[in-house]
């Protein structure tokens, strides 16, 4: 069974701090790893990574994938209160699970002013 | 435009009611998904439609009945639900099944009394 594990489960920081969120996975027929941010309702797409070692970056957020060690990290620098959310890692697989995303349990990030 | 819309935003129903959830996207995506998300848990895949045909059913009870009347619309018909079915129901779409970047709608918060 495909498995995605995120750590830490929750994190409390102050504005300006840098945070690192972790995602490890065990998936048959790995295709891609995605990061989403979920505030009140809909998860919003952040990054998709398919190749190892390539960093995806958008403003203060960046992510990298290590396909050999089966993990990814999401970095947020100079955090702001608007970064407070649940960050979800999901893995896309092939084979009989083609098109299915398996989500980790999420990291709850709270940024205090 | 990466918008997926869902109606209604909230729904309260009794166990004997029949109701429907609706999802719409105008991005030309050919794959659409239903997810169920319980409080403090990650989204769990229920169904995948590809080119208006049911592609994946994750062993969902028959009291949930999906329908894809055209490439832009996805419905979820509900009948004889149980209180444990109360959850946030998320719709998502992607360009094709297996193109893993899925865009989510805001969800319908369902309460079954």
GROMACS .gro file of N, CA and C in nm, chain B residues 21-85:
model
  195
  134UNK      N    1  -2.434   1.685  -0.502
  134UNK     CA    2  -2.327   1.784  -0.502
  134UNK      C    3  -2.286   1.807  -0.647
  135UNK      N    4  -2.253   1.933  -0.677
  135UNK     CA    5  -2.217   1.967  -0.815
  135UNK      C    6  -2.078   2.029  -0.820
  136UNK      N    7  -2.010   2.002  -0.929
  136UNK     CA    8  -1.875   2.054  -0.952
  136UNK      C    9  -1.864   2.095  -1.098
  137UNK      N   10  -1.797   2.207  -1.123
  137UNK     CA   11  -1.783   2.255  -1.260
  137UNK      C   12  -1.645   2.314  -1.280
  138UNK      N   13  -1.588   2.286  -1.398
  138UNK     CA   14  -1.461   2.349  -1.435
  138UNK      C   15  -1.467   2.384  -1.584
  139UNK      N   16  -1.402   2.496  -1.618
  139UNK     CA   17  -1.400   2.542  -1.757
  139UNK      C   18  -1.257   2.558  -1.804
  140UNK      N   19  -1.172   2.468  -1.759
  140UNK     CA   20  -1.031   2.473  -1.800
  140UNK      C   21  -1.003   2.375  -1.913
  141UNK      N   22  -1.106   2.306  -1.959
  141UNK     CA   23  -1.084   2.207  -2.064
  141UNK      C   24  -1.020   2.079  -2.014
  142UNK      N   25  -1.023   2.060  -1.881
  142UNK     CA   26  -0.964   1.939  -1.825
  142UNK      C   27  -1.051   1.818  -1.856
  143UNK      N   28  -0.985   1.703  -1.879
  143UNK     CA   29  -1.060   1.584  -1.915
  143UNK      C   30  -1.065   1.482  -1.803
  144UNK      N   31  -1.004   1.512  -1.690
  144UNK     CA   32  -1.011   1.424  -1.573
  144UNK      C   33  -1.068   1.503  -1.455
  145UNK      N   34  -1.163   1.439  -1.385
  145UNK     CA   35  -1.224   1.503  -1.269
  145UNK      C   36  -1.234   1.401  -1.157
  146UNK      N   37  -1.228   1.452  -1.034
  146UNK     CA   38  -1.210   1.367  -0.917
  146UNK      C   39  -1.305   1.410  -0.805
  147UNK      N   40  -1.348   1.314  -0.726
  147UNK     CA   41  -1.414   1.341  -0.599
  147UNK      C   42  -1.325   1.288  -0.486
  148UNK      N   43  -1.307   1.375  -0.385
  148UNK     CA   44  -1.235   1.338  -0.264
  148UNK      C   45  -1.325   1.362  -0.144
  149UNK      N   46  -1.300   1.286  -0.038
  149UNK     CA   47  -1.367   1.307   0.090
  149UNK      C   48  -1.258   1.343   0.192
  150UNK      N   49  -1.285   1.447   0.270
  150UNK     CA   50  -1.188   1.487   0.371
  150UNK      C   51  -1.257   1.503   0.506
  151UNK      N   52  -1.219   1.417   0.601
  151UNK     CA   53  -1.269   1.429   0.737
  151UNK      C   54  -1.180   1.529   0.811
  152UNK      N   55  -1.234   1.580   0.923
  152UNK     CA   56  -1.163   1.682   1.000
  152UNK      C   57  -1.024   1.634   1.041
  153UNK      N   58  -0.926   1.718   1.016
  153UNK     CA   59  -0.786   1.694   1.054
  153UNK      C   60  -0.726   1.571   0.986
  154UNK      N   61  -0.783   1.535   0.873
  154UNK     CA   62  -0.729   1.423   0.795
  154UNK      C   63  -0.701   1.472   0.654
  155UNK      N   64  -0.617   1.400   0.580
  155UNK     CA   65  -0.593   1.441   0.441
  155UNK      C   66  -0.710   1.398   0.350
  156UNK      N   67  -0.719   1.457   0.233
  156UNK     CA   68  -0.822   1.414   0.137
  156UNK      C   69  -0.800   1.268   0.096
  157UNK      N   70  -0.912   1.196   0.081
  157UNK     CA   71  -0.907   1.057   0.035
  157UNK      C   72  -0.985   1.047  -0.096
  158UNK      N   73  -0.921   0.987  -0.195
  158UNK     CA   74  -0.983   0.975  -0.325
  158UNK      C   75  -1.105   0.883  -0.318
  159UNK      N   76  -1.213   0.927  -0.387
  159UNK     CA   77  -1.333   0.844  -0.398
  159UNK      C   78  -1.347   0.792  -0.543
  160UNK      N   79  -1.353   0.885  -0.638
  160UNK     CA   80  -1.377   0.850  -0.779
  160UNK      C   81  -1.288   0.933  -0.870
  161UNK      N   82  -1.256   0.874  -0.986
  161UNK     CA   83  -1.190   0.946  -1.093
  161UNK      C   84  -1.270   0.925  -1.221
  162UNK      N   85  -1.297   1.034  -1.292
  162UNK     CA   86  -1.355   1.027  -1.425
  162UNK      C   87  -1.252   1.075  -1.525
  163UNK      N   88  -1.241   1.002  -1.634
  163UNK     CA   89  -1.153   1.040  -1.743
  163UNK      C   90  -1.233   1.039  -1.872
  164UNK      N   91  -1.233   1.151  -1.940
  164UNK     CA   92  -1.314   1.163  -2.063
  164UNK      C   93  -1.458   1.117  -2.038
  165UNK      N   94  -1.513   1.161  -1.928
  165UNK     CA   95  -1.654   1.140  -1.891
  165UNK      C   96  -1.687   0.996  -1.858
  166UNK      N   97  -1.585   0.913  -1.846
  166UNK     CA   98  -1.610   0.773  -1.807
  166UNK      C   99  -1.545   0.746  -1.671
  167UNK      N  100  -1.613   0.667  -1.589
  167UNK     CA  101  -1.559   0.633  -1.457
  167UNK      C  102  -1.435   0.548  -1.475
  168UNK      N  103  -1.326   0.594  -1.419
  168UNK     CA  104  -1.197   0.527  -1.435
  168UNK      C  105  -1.154   0.457  -1.306
  169UNK      N  106  -1.175   0.522  -1.194
  169UNK     CA  107  -1.138   0.464  -1.065
  169UNK      C  108  -1.254   0.483  -0.967
  170UNK      N  109  -1.289   0.374  -0.899
  170UNK     CA  110  -1.384   0.378  -0.787
  170UNK      C  111  -1.309   0.314  -0.671
  171UNK      N  112  -1.280   0.393  -0.569
  171UNK     CA  113  -1.201   0.343  -0.456
  171UNK      C  114  -1.290   0.269  -0.357
  172UNK      N  115  -1.365   0.172  -0.409
  172UNK     CA  116  -1.452   0.089  -0.322
  172UNK      C  117  -1.544   0.174  -0.236
  173UNK      N  118  -1.604   0.272  -0.299
  173UNK     CA  119  -1.694   0.364  -0.227
  173UNK      C  120  -1.833   0.299  -0.216
  174UNK      N  121  -1.898   0.312  -0.100
  174UNK     CA  122  -2.033   0.254  -0.085
  174UNK      C  123  -2.130   0.309  -0.188
  175UNK      N  124  -2.227   0.226  -0.225
  175UNK     CA  125  -2.319   0.262  -0.334
  175UNK      C  126  -2.413   0.376  -0.297
  176UNK      N  127  -2.418   0.417  -0.173
  176UNK     CA  128  -2.499   0.533  -0.136
  176UNK      C  129  -2.439   0.663  -0.193
  177UNK      N  130  -2.317   0.655  -0.245
  177UNK     CA  131  -2.255   0.764  -0.320
  177UNK      C  132  -2.255   0.724  -0.467
  178UNK      N  133  -2.315   0.806  -0.552
  178UNK     CA  134  -2.326   0.770  -0.693
  178UNK      C  135  -2.276   0.887  -0.777
  179UNK      N  136  -2.160   0.871  -0.843
  179UNK     CA  137  -2.108   0.981  -0.924
  179UNK      C  138  -2.171   0.982  -1.062
  180UNK      N  139  -2.164   1.100  -1.125
  180UNK     CA  140  -2.214   1.114  -1.261
  180UNK      C  141  -2.136   1.225  -1.329
  181UNK      N  142  -2.101   1.203  -1.454
  181UNK     CA  143  -2.029   1.305  -1.530
  181UNK      C  144  -2.108   1.333  -1.657
  182UNK      N  145  -2.202   1.426  -1.655
  182UNK     CA  146  -2.290   1.449  -1.770
  182UNK      C  147  -2.218   1.509  -1.892
  183UNK      N  148  -2.111   1.584  -1.868
  183UNK     CA  149  -2.028   1.632  -1.979
  183UNK      C  150  -1.890   1.665  -1.925
  184UNK      N  151  -1.804   1.710  -2.012
  184UNK     CA  152  -1.663   1.723  -1.973
  184UNK      C  153  -1.638   1.833  -1.871
  185UNK      N  154  -1.736   1.920  -1.849
  185UNK     CA  155  -1.717   2.030  -1.754
  185UNK      C  156  -1.783   2.006  -1.619
  186UNK      N  157  -1.871   1.908  -1.613
  186UNK     CA  158  -1.954   1.890  -1.494
  186UNK      C  159  -1.932   1.754  -1.430
  187UNK      N  160  -1.936   1.755  -1.299
  187UNK     CA  161  -1.926   1.631  -1.223
  187UNK      C  162  -2.024   1.641  -1.107
  188UNK      N  163  -2.108   1.540  -1.093
  188UNK     CA  164  -2.205   1.538  -0.983
  188UNK      C  165  -2.174   1.423  -0.889
  189UNK      N  166  -2.219   1.438  -0.766
  189UNK     CA  167  -2.214   1.327  -0.671
  189UNK      C  168  -2.351   1.318  -0.607
  190UNK      N  169  -2.424   1.211  -0.639
  190UNK     CA  170  -2.558   1.189  -0.586
  190UNK      C  171  -2.549   1.113  -0.455
  191UNK      N  172  -2.625   1.163  -0.358
  191UNK     CA  173  -2.617   1.109  -0.222
  191UNK      C  174  -2.753   1.054  -0.181
  192UNK      N  175  -2.754   0.936  -0.125
  192UNK     CA  176  -2.881   0.875  -0.084
  192UNK      C  177  -2.857   0.782   0.035
  193UNK      N  178  -2.941   0.796   0.136
  193UNK     CA  179  -2.936   0.710   0.255
  193UNK      C  180  -2.799   0.716   0.321
  194UNK      N  181  -2.749   0.837   0.338
  194UNK     CA  182  -2.618   0.851   0.400
  194UNK      C  183  -2.624   0.828   0.550
  195UNK      N  184  -2.508   0.806   0.608
  195UNK     CA  185  -2.494   0.784   0.750
  195UNK      C  186  -2.426   0.905   0.814
  196UNK      N  187  -2.443   0.927   0.943
  196UNK     CA  188  -2.376   1.041   1.008
  196UNK      C  189  -2.224   1.040   0.988
  197UNK      N  190  -2.164   0.922   0.977
  197UNK     CA  191  -2.018   0.917   0.958
  197UNK      C  192  -1.975   0.962   0.819
  198UNK      N  193  -2.071   0.986   0.731
  198UNK     CA  194  -2.039   1.040   0.599
  198UNK      C  195  -2.022   1.192   0.602
   0.00000   0.00000   0.00000
